[in-house]
PDB file of C-alpha atoms in Angstrom:
ATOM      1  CA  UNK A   1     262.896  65.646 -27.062  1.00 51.00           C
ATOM      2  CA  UNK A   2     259.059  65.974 -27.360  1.00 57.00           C
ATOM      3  CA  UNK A   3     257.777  68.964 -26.205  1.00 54.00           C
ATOM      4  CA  UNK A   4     255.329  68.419 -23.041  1.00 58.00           C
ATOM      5  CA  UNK A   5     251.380  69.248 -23.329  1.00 58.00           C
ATOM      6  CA  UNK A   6     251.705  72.583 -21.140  1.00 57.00           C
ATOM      7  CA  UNK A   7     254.449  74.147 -23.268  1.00 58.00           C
ATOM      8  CA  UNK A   8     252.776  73.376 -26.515  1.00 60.00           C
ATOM      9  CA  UNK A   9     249.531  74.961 -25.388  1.00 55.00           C
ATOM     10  CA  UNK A  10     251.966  77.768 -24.059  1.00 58.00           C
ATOM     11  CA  UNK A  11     253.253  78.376 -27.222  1.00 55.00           C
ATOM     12  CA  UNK A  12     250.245  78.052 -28.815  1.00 55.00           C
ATOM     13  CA  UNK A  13     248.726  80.231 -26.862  1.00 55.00           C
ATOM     14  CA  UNK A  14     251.417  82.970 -27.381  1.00 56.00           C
ATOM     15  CA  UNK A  15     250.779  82.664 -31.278  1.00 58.00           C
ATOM     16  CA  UNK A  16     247.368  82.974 -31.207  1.00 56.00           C
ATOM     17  CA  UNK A  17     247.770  86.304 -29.203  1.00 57.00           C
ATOM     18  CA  UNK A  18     250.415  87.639 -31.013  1.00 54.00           C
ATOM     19  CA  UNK A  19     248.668  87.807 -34.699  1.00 54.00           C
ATOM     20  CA  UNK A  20     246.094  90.895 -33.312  1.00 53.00           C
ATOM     21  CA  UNK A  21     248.981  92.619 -32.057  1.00 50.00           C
ATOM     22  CA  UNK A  22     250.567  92.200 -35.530  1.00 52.00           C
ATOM     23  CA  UNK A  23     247.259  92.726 -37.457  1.00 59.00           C
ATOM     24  CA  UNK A  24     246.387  95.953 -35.098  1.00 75.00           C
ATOM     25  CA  UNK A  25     249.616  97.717 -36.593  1.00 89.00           C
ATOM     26  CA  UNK A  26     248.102 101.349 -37.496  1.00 95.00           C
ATOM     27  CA  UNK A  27     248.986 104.642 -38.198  1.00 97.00           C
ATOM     28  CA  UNK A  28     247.622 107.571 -35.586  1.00 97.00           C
ATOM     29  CA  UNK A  29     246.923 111.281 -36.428  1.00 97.00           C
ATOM     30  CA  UNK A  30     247.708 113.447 -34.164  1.00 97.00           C
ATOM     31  CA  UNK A  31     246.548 117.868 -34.744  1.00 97.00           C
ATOM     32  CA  UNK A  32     247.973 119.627 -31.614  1.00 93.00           C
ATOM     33  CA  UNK A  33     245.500 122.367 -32.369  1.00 96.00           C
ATOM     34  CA  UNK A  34     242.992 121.663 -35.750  1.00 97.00           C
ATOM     35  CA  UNK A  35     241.291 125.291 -35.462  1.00 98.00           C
ATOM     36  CA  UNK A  36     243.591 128.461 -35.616  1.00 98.00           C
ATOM     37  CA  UNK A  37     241.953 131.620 -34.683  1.00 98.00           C
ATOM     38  CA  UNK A  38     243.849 134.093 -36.207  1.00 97.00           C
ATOM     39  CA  UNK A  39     241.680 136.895 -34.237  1.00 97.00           C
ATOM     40  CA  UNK A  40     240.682 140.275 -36.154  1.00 96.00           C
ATOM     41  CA  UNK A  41     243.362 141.017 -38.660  1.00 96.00           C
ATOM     42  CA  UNK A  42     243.505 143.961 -41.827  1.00 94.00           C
ATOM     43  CA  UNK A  43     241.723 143.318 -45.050  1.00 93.00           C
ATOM     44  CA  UNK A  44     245.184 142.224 -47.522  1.00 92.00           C
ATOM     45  CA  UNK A  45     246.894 140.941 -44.623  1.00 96.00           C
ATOM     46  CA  UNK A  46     248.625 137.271 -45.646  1.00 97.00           C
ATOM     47  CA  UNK A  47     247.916 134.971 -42.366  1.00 97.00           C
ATOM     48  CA  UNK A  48     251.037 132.436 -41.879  1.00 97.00           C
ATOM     49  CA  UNK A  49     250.108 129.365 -39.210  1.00 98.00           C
ATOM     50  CA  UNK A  50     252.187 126.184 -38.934  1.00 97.00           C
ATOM     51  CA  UNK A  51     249.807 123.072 -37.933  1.00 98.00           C
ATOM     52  CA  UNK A  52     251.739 120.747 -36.010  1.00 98.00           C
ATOM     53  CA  UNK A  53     251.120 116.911 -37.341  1.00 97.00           C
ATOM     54  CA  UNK A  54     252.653 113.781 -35.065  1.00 97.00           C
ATOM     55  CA  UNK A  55     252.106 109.961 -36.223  1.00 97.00           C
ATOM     56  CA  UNK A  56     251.210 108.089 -33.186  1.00 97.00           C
ATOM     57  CA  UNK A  57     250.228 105.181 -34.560  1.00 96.00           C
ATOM     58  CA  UNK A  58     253.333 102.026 -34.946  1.00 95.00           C
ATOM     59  CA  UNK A  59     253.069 102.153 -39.036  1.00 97.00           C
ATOM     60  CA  UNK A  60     253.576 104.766 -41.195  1.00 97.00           C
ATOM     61  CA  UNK A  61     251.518 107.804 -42.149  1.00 97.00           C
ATOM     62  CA  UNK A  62     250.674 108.571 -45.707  1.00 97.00           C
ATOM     63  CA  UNK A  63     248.598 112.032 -46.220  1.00 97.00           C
ATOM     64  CA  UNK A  64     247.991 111.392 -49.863  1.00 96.00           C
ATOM     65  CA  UNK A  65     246.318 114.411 -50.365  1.00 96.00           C
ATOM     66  CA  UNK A  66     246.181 118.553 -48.912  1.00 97.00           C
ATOM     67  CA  UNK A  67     243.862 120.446 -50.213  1.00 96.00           C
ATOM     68  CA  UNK A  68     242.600 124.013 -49.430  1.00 96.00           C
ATOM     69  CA  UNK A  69     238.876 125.195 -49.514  1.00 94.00           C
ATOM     70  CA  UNK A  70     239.810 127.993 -51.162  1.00 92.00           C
ATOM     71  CA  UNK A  71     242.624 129.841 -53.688  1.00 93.00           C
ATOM     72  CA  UNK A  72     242.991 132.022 -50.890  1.00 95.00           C
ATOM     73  CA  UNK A  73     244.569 129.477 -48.844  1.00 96.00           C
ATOM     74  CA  UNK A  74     247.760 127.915 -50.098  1.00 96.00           C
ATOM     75  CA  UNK A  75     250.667 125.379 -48.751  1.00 96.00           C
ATOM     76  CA  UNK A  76     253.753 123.517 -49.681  1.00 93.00           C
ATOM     77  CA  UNK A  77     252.990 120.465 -49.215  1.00 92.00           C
ATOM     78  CA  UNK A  78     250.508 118.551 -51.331  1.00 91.00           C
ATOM     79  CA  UNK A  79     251.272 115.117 -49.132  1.00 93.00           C
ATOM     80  CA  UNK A  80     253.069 113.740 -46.397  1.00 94.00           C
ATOM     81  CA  UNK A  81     254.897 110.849 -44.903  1.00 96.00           C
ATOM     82  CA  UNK A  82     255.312 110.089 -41.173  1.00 96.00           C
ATOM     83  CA  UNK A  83     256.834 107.431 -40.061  1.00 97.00           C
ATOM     84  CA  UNK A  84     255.718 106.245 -36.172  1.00 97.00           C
ATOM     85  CA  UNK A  85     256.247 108.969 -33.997  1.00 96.00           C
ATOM     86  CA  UNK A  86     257.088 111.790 -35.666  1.00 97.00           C
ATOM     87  CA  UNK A  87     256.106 115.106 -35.856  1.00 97.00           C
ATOM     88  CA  UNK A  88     255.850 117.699 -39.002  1.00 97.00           C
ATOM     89  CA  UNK A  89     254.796 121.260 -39.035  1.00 97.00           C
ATOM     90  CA  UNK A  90     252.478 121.884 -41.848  1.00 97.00           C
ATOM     91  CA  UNK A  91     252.628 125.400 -43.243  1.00 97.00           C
ATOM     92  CA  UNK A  92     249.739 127.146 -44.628  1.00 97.00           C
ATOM     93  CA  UNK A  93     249.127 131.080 -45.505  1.00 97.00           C
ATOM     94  CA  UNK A  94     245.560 132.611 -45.823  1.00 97.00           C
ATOM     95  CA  UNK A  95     245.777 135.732 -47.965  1.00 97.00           C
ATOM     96  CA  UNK A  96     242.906 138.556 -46.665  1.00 97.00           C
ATOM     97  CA  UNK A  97     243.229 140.344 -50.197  1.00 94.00           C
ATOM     98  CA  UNK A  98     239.717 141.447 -50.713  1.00 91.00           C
ATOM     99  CA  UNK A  99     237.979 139.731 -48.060  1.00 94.00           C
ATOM    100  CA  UNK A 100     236.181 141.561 -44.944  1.00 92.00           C
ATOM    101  CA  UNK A 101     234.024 139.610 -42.043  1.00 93.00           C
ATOM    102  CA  UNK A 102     233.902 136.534 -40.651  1.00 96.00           C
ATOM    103  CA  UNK A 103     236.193 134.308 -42.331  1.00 97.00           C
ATOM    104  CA  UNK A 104     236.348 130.006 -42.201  1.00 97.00           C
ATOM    105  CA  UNK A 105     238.895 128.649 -44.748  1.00 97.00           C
ATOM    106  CA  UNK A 106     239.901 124.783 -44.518  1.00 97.00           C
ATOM    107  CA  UNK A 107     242.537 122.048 -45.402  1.00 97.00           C
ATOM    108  CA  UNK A 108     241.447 118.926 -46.011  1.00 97.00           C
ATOM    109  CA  UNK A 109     243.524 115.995 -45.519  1.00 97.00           C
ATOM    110  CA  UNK A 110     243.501 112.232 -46.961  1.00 97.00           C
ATOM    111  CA  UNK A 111     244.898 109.932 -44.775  1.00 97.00           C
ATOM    112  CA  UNK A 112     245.860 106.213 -44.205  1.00 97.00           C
ATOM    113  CA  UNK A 113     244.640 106.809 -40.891  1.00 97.00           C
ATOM    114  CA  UNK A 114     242.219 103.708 -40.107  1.00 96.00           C
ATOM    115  CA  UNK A 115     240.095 106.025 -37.694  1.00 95.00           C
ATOM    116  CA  UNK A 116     240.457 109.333 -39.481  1.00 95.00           C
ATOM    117  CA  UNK A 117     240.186 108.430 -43.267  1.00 97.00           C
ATOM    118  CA  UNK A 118     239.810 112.461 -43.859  1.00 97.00           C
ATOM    119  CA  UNK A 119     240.206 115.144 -41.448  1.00 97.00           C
ATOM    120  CA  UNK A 120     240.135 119.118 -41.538  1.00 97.00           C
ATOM    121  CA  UNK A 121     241.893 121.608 -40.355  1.00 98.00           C
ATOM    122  CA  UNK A 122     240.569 125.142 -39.707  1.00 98.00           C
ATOM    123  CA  UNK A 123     241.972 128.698 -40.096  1.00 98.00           C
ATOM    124  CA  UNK A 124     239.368 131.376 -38.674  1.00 98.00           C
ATOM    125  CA  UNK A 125     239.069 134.936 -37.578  1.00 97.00           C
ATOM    126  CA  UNK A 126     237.608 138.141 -39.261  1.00 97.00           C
ATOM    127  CA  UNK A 127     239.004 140.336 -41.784  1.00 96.00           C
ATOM    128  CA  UNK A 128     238.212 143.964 -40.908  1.00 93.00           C
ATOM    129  CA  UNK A 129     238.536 146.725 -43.543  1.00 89.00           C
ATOM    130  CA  UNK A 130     240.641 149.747 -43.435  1.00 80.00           C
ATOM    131  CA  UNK A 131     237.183 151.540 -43.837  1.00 75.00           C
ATOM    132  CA  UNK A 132     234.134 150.440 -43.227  1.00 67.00           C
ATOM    133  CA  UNK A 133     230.807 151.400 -44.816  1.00 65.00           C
ATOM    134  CA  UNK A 134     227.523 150.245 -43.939  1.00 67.00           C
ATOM    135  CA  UNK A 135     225.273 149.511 -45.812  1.00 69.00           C
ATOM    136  CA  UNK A 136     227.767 147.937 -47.820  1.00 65.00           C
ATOM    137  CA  UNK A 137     225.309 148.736 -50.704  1.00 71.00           C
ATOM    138  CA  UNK A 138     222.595 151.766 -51.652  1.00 65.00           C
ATOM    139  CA  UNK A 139     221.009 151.977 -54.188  1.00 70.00           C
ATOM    140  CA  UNK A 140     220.308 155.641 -55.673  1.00 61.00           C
ATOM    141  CA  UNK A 141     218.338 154.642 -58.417  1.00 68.00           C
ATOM    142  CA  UNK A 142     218.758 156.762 -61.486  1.00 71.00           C
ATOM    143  CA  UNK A 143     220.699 159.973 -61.305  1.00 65.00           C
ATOM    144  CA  UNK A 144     221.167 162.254 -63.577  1.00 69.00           C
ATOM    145  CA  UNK A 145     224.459 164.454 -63.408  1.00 67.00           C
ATOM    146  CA  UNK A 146     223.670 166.507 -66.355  1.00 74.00           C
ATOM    147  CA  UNK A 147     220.722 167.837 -64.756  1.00 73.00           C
ATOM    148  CA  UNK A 148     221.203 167.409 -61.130  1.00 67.00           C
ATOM    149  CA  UNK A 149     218.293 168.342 -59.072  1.00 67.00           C
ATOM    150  CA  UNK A 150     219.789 170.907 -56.090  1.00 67.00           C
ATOM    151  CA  UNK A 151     219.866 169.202 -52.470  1.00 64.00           C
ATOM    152  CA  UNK A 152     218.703 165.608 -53.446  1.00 57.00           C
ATOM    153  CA  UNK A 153     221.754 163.899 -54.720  1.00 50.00           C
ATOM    154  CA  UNK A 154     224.631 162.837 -53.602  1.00 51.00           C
ATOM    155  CA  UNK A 155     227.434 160.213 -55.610  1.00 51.00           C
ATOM    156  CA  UNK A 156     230.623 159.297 -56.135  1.00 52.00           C
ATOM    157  CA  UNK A 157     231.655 158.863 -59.827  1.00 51.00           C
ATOM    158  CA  UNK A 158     234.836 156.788 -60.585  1.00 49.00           C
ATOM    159  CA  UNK A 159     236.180 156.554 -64.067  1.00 50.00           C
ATOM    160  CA  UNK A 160     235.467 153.520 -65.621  1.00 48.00           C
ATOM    161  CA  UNK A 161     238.569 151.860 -65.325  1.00 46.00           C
ATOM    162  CA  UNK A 162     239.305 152.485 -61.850  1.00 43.00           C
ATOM    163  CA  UNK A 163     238.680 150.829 -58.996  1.00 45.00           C
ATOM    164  CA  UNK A 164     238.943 151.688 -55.407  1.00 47.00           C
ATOM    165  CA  UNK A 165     241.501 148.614 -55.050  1.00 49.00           C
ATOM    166  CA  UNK A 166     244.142 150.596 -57.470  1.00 49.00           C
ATOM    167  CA  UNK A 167     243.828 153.693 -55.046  1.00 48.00           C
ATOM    168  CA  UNK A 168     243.380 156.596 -57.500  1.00 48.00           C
ATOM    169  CA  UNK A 169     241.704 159.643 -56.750  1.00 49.00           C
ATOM    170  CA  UNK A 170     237.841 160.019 -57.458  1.00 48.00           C
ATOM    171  CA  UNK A 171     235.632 162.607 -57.431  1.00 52.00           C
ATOM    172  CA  UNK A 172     232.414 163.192 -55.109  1.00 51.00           C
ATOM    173  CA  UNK A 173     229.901 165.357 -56.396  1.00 51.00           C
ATOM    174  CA  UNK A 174     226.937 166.957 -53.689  1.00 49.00           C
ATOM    175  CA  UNK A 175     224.298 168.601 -55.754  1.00 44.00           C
TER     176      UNK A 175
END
């Protein structure tokens, strides 16, 4: 039986409609929280954070590339699969060794993500030192310990292969 004029169009119709909804098929990035504030922690302290991923898109997502802003912040994972609506917990560790202040270290991802070709995520906080010292720097100028001159200077004299990092002793001389 031929198909009647109003049923053709129908079907038509439904066709027509149905290709966007086939060519709209995207992945979705979801960050439940892109910027960790770790707060103030010690200078050496290793920071550990878990950034919580979810595809919400209806294709899957490809994170073809992690990368960190800095050696000081590592991860696993160098990419990632999702398929539609799951959710992964990215690990990443920030290592204080050495640092002190304010402190912004970043992952960048590369996604398939039509809306969100690249995104970041953010660790933050500030690294406070054991002991602080400010100025951070003085300069003395020239001293001479062989002939000190009596109430006008003052240094600290490491050998010259230590370093405060290694923690051995040093001696402070007051003249």
């Amino acid at each position: 039986l031929p198909l009647s004029r109003p049923i053709q169009l129908s079907a038509l119709l439904w066709g027509a409609l149905s290709i966007p909804l086939i060519l709209t098929a995207a992945p979705k990035l979801e960050v439940q929280e892109p910027v960790f504030d770790f707060g103030d922690r010690h200078t050496g302290e290793v920071i550990s954070h878990s950034f919580q991923l979810k595809n919400s898109g209806d294709s899957p997502l490809r994170i073809s590339s992690i990368r960190p802003s800095c050696g000081c912040t590592t991860t696993s994972q160098d990419q990632l699969s999702l398929a539609p609506g799951d959710t992964v917990k990215l690990p990443v560790s920030l290592n204080l060794a050495g640092r002190v202040g304010p402190q912004r270290q970043y992952l960048t991802l590369q996604t398939n993500d039509p809306d969100r070709r690249t995104v970041s995520l953010k660790l933050t906080g500030t690294a406070v030192a054991d002991i602080q010292i400010t100025p951070r720097t003085l300069n003395l100028g020239t001293l001479d310990l062989e002939n000190p001159t009596p109430g006008h200077q003052m240094v600290a004299a490491l050998p010259q292969t230590c370093s405060l990092m290694q923690k051995q002793m040093f001696k402070l001389y007051t003249v």
